JSON list of C-alpha atoms in Angstrom, two decimals:
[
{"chain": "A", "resi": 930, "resn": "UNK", "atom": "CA", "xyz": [110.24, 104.43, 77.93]},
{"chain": "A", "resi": 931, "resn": "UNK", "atom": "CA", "xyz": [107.49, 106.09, 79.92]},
{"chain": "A", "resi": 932, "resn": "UNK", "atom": "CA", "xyz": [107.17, 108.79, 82.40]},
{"chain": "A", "resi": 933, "resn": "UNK", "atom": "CA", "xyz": [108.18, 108.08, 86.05]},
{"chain": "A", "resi": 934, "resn": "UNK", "atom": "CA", "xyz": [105.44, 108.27, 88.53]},
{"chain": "A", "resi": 935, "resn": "UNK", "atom": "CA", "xyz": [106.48, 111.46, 90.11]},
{"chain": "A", "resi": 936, "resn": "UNK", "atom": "CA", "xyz": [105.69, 113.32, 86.90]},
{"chain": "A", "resi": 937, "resn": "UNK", "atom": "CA", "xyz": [101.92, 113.75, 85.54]},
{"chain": "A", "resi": 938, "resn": "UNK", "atom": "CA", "xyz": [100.53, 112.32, 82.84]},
{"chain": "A", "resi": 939, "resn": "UNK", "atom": "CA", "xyz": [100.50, 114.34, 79.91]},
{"chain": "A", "resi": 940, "resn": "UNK", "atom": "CA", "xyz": [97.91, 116.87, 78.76]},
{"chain": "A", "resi": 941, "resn": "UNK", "atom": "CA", "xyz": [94.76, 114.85, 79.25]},
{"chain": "A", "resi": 942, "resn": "UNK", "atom": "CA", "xyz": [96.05, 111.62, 77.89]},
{"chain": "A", "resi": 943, "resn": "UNK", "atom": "CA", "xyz": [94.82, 108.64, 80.18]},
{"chain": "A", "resi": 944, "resn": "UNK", "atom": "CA", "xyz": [97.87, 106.85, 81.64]},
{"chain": "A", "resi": 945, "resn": "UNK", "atom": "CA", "xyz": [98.32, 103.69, 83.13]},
{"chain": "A", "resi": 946, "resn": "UNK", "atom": "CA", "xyz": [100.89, 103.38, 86.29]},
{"chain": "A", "resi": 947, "resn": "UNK", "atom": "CA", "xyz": [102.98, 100.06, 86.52]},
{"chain": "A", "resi": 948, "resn": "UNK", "atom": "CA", "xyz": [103.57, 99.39, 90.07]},
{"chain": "A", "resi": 949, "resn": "UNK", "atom": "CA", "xyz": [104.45, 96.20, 92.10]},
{"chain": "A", "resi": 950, "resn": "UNK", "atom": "CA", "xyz": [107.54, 94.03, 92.02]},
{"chain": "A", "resi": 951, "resn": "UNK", "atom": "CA", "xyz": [109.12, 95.81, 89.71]},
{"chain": "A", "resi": 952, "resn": "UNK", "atom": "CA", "xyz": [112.98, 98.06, 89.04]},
{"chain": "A", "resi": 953, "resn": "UNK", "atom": "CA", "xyz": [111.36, 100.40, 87.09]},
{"chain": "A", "resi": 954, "resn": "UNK", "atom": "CA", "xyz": [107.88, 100.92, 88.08]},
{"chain": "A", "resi": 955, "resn": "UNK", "atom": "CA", "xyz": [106.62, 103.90, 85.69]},
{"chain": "A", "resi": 956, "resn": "UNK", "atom": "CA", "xyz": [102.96, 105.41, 84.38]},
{"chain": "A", "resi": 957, "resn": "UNK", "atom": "CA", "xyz": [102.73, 105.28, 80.61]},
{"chain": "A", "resi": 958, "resn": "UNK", "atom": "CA", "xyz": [100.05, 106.67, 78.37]},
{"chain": "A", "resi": 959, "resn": "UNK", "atom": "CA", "xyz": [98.93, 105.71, 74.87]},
{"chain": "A", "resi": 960, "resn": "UNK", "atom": "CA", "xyz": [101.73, 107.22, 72.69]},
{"chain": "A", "resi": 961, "resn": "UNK", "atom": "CA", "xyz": [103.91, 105.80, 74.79]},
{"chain": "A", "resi": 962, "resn": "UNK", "atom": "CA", "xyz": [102.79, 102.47, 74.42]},
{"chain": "A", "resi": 963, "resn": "UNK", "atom": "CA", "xyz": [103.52, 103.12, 71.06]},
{"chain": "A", "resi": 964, "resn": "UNK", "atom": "CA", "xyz": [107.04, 102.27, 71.32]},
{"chain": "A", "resi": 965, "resn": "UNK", "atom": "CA", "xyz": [106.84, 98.72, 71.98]},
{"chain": "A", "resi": 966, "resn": "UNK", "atom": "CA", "xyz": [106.50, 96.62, 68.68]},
{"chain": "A", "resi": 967, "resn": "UNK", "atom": "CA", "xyz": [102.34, 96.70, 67.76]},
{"chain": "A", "resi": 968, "resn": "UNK", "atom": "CA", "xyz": [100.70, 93.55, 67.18]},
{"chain": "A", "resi": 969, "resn": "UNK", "atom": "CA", "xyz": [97.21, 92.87, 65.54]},
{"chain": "A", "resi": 970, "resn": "UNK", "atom": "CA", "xyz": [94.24, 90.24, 66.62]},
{"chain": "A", "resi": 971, "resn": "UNK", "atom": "CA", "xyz": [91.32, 90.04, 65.54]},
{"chain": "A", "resi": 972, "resn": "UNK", "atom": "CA", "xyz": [89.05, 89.23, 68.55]},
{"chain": "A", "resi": 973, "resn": "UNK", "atom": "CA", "xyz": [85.28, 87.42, 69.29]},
{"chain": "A", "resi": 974, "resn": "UNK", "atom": "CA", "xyz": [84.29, 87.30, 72.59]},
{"chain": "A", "resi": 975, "resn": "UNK", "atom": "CA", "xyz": [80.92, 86.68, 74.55]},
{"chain": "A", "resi": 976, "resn": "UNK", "atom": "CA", "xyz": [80.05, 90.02, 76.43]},
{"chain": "A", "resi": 977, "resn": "UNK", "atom": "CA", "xyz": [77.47, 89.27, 79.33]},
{"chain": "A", "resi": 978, "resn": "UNK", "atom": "CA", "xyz": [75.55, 92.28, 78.70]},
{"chain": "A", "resi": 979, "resn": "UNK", "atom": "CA", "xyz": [75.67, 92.95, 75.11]},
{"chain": "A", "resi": 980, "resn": "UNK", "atom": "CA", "xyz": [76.31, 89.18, 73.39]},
{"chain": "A", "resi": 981, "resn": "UNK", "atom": "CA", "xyz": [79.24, 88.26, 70.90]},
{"chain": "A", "resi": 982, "resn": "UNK", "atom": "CA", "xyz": [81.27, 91.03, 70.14]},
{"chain": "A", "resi": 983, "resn": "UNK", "atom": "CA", "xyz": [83.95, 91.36, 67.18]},
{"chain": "A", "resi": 984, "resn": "UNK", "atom": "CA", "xyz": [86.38, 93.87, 67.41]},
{"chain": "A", "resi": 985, "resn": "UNK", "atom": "CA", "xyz": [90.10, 94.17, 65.73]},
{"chain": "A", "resi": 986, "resn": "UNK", "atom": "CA", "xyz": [92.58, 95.50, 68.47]},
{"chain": "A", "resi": 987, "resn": "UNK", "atom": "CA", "xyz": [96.74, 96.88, 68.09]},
{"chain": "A", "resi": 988, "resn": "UNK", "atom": "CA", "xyz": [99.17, 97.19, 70.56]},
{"chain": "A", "resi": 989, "resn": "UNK", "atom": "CA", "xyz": [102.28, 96.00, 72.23]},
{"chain": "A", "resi": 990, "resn": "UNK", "atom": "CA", "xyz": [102.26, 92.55, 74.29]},
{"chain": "A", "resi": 991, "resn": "UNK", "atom": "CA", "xyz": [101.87, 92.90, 77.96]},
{"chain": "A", "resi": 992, "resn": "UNK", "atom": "CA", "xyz": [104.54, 90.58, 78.48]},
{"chain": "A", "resi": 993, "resn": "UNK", "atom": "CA", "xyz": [106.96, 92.98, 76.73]},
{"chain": "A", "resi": 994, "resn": "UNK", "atom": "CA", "xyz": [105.78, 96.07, 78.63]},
{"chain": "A", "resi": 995, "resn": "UNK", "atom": "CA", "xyz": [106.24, 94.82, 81.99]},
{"chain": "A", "resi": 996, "resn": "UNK", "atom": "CA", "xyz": [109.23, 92.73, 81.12]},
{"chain": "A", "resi": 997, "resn": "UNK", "atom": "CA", "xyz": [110.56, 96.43, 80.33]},
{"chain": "A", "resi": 998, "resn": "UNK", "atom": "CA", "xyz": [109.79, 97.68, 83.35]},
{"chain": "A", "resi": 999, "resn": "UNK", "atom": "CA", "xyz": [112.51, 95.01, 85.10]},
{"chain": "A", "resi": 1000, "resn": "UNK", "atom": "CA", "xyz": [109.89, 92.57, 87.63]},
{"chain": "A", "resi": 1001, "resn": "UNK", "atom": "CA", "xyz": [111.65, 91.21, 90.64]},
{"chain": "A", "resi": 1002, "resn": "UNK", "atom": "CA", "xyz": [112.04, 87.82, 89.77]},
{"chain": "A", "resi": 1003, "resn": "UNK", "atom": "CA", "xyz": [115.87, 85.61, 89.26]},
{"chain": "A", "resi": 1004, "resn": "UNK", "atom": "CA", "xyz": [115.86, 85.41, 85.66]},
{"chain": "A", "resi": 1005, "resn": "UNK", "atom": "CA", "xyz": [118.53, 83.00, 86.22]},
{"chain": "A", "resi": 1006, "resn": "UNK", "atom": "CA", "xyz": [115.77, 80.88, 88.29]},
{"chain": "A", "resi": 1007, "resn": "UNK", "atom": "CA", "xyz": [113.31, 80.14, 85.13]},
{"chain": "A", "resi": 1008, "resn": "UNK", "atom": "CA", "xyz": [110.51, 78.78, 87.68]},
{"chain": "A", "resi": 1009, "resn": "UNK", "atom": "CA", "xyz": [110.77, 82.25, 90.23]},
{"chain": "A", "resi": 1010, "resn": "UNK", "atom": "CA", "xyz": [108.60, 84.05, 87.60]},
{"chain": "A", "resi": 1011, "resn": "UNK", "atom": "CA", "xyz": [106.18, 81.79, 88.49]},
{"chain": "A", "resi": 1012, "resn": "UNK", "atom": "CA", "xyz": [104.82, 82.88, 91.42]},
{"chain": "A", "resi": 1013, "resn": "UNK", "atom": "CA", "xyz": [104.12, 86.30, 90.09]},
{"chain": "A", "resi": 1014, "resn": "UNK", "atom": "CA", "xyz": [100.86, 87.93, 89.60]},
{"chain": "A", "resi": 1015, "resn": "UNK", "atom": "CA", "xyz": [99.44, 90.38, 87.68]},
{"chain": "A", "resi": 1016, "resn": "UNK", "atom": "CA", "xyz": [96.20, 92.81, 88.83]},
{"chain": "A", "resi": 1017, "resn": "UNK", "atom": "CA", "xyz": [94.49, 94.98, 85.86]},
{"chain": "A", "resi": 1018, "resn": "UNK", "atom": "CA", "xyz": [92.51, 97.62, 87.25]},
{"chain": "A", "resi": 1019, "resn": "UNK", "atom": "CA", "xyz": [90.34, 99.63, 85.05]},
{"chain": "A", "resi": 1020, "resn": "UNK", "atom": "CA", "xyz": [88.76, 103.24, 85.49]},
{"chain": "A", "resi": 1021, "resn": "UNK", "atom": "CA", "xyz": [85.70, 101.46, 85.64]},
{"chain": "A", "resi": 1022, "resn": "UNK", "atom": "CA", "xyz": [86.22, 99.45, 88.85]},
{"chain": "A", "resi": 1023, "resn": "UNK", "atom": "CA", "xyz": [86.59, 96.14, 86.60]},
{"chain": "A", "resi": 1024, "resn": "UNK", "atom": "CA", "xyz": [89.49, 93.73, 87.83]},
{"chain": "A", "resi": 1025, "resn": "UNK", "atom": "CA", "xyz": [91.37, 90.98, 86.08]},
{"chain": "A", "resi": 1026, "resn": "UNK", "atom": "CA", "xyz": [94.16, 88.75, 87.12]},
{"chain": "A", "resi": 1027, "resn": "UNK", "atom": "CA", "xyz": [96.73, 86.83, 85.49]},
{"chain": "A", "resi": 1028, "resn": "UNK", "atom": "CA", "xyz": [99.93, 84.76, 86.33]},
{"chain": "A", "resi": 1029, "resn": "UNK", "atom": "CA", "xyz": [103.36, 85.90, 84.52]},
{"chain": "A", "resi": 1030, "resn": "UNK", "atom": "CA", "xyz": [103.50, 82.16, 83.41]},
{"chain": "A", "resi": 1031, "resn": "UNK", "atom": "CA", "xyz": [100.30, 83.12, 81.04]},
{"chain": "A", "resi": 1032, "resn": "UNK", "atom": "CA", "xyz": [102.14, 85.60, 79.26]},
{"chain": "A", "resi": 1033, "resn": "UNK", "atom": "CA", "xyz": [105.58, 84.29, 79.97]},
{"chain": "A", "resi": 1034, "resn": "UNK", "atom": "CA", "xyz": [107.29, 82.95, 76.53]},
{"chain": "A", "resi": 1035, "resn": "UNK", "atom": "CA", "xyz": [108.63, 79.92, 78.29]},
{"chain": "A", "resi": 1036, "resn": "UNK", "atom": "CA", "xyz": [105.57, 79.27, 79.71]},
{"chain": "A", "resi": 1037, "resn": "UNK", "atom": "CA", "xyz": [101.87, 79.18, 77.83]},
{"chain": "A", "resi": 1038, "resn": "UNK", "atom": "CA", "xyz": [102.89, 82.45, 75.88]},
{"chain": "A", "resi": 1039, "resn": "UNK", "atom": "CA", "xyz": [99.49, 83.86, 75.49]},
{"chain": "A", "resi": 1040, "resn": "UNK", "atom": "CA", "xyz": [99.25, 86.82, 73.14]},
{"chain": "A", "resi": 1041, "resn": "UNK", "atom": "CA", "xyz": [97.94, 89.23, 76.03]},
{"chain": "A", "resi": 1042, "resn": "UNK", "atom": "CA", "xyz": [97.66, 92.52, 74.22]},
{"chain": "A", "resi": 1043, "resn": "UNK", "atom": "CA", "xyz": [98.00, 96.19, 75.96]},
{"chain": "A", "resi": 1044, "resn": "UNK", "atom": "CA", "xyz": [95.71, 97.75, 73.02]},
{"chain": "A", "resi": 1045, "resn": "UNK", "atom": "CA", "xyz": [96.41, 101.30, 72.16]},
{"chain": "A", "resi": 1046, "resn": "UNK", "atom": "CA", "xyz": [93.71, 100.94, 69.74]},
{"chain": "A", "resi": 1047, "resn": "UNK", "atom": "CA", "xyz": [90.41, 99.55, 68.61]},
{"chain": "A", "resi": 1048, "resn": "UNK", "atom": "CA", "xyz": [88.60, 99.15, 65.30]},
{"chain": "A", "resi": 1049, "resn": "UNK", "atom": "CA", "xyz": [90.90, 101.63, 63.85]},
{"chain": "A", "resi": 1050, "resn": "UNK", "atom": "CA", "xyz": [90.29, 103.77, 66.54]},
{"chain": "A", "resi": 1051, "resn": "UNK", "atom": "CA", "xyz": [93.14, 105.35, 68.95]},
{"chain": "A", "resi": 1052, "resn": "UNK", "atom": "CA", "xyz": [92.34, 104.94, 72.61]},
{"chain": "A", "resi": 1053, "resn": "UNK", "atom": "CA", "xyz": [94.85, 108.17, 73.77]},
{"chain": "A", "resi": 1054, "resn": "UNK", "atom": "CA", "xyz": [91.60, 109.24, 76.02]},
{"chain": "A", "resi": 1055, "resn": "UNK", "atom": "CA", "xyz": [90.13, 106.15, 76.74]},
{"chain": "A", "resi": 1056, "resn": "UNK", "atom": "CA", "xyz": [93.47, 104.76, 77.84]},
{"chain": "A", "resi": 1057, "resn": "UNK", "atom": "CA", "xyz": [94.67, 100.82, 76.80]},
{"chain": "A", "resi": 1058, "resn": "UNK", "atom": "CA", "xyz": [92.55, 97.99, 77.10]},
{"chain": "A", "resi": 1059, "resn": "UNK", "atom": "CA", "xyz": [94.17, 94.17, 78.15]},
{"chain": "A", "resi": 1060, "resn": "UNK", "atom": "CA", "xyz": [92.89, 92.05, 74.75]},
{"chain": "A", "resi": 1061, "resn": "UNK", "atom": "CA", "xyz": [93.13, 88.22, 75.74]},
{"chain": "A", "resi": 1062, "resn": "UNK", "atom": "CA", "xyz": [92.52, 86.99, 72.22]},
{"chain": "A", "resi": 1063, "resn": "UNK", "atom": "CA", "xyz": [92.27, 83.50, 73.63]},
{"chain": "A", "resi": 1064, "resn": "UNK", "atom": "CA", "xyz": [89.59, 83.82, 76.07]},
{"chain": "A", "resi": 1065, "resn": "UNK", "atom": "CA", "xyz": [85.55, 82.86, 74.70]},
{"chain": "A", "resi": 1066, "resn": "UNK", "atom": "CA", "xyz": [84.56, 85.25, 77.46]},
{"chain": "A", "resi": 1067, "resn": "UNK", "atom": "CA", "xyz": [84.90, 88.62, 77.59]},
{"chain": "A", "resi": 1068, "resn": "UNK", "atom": "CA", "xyz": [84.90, 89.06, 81.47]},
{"chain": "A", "resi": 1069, "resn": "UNK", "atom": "CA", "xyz": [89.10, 89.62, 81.71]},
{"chain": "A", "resi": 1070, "resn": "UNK", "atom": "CA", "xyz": [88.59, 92.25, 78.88]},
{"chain": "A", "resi": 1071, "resn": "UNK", "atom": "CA", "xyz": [89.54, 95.38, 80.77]},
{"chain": "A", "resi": 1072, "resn": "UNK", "atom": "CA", "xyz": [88.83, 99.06, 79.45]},
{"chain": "A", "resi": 1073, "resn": "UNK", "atom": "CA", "xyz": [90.36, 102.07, 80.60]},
{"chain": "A", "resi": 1074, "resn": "UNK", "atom": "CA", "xyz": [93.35, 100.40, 82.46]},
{"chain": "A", "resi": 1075, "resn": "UNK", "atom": "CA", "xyz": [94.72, 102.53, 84.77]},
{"chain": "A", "resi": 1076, "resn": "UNK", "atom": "CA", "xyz": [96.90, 100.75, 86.64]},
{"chain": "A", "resi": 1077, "resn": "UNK", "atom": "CA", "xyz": [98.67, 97.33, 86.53]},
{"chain": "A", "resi": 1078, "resn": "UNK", "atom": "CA", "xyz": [100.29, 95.70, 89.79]},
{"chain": "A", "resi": 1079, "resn": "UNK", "atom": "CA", "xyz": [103.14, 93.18, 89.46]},
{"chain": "A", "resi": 1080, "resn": "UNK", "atom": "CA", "xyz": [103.28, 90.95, 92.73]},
{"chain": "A", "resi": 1081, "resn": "UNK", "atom": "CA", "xyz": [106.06, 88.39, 93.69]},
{"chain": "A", "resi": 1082, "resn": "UNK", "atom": "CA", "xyz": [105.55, 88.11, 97.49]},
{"chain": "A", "resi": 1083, "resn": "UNK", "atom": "CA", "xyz": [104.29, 84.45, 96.95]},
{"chain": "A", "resi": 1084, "resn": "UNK", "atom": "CA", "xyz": [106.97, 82.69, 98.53]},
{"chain": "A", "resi": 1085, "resn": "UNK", "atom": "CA", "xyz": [108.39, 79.01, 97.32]},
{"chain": "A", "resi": 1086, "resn": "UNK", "atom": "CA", "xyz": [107.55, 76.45, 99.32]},
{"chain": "A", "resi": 1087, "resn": "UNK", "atom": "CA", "xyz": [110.35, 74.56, 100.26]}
]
């Protein structure tokens, strides 16, 4: 759906590159986010520096994104996802991790938004921000993501 990482982004859109564990690693901007179905939340979360903040984000679920992109895991083996992680980087230097089993409909299906846009706002410049309506804190809310890394190389134990 997006562009594959040996083309640039377009114009001066900010992108986001999915890399990792994954068949069809690929950077997407904004727009293309766009493609996935949009879903709404309205969010409250405590923000260390500035206190409670409300905001009302869209976007596509980052389950369905990177589920797109084809992770590494035997989907015939419903307990291999689990030993996959997710890294959110932001432009900022902010960090965030999450396990597939989080987002994973199986699993604890959280509603883990890729928001395309904020308050009404469009974030084509500013670039998607993760949303996890479900945390109080606002500490895995990441701005400006610019990249997402999928990782399977935890190995079972057996």
């Amino acid at each position: 759906m997006g562009q594959s990482l040996t083309q640039p982004p377009a114009h001066s859109l900010a992108s986001v590159t999915l890399t990792g564990d994954l068949a069809r690693p690929v950077r997407l901007t904004v727009p293309d986010l766009l493609a996935w179905p949009q879903h709404r939340t309205r969010v409250s979360f405590e923000c260390a520096t500035s206190g409670v903040q409300h905001h009302r984000f869209e976007g596509p679920l980052l389950h369905d994104v990177l589920y797109d992109a084809g992770p590494g895991f035997d989907p015939v083996r419903r307990k291999d996802r689990l030993r996959f992680l997710i890294a959110v980087t932001g432009a900022d230097g902010h960090h965030a991790l999450l396990t597939w089993a989080e987002i994973d409909p199986d699993f604890a299906h959280a509603p883990v938004l890729l928001a395309v846009g904020i308050d009404d706002t469009p974030l084509d410049r500013a670039g998607p921000q993760l949303v996890l309506p479900q945390d109080r804190c606002g500490a895995r809310h990441i701005s400006g993501i610019n990249a997402i890394r999928v990782d399977g190389r935890y190995p079972s134990w057996t």
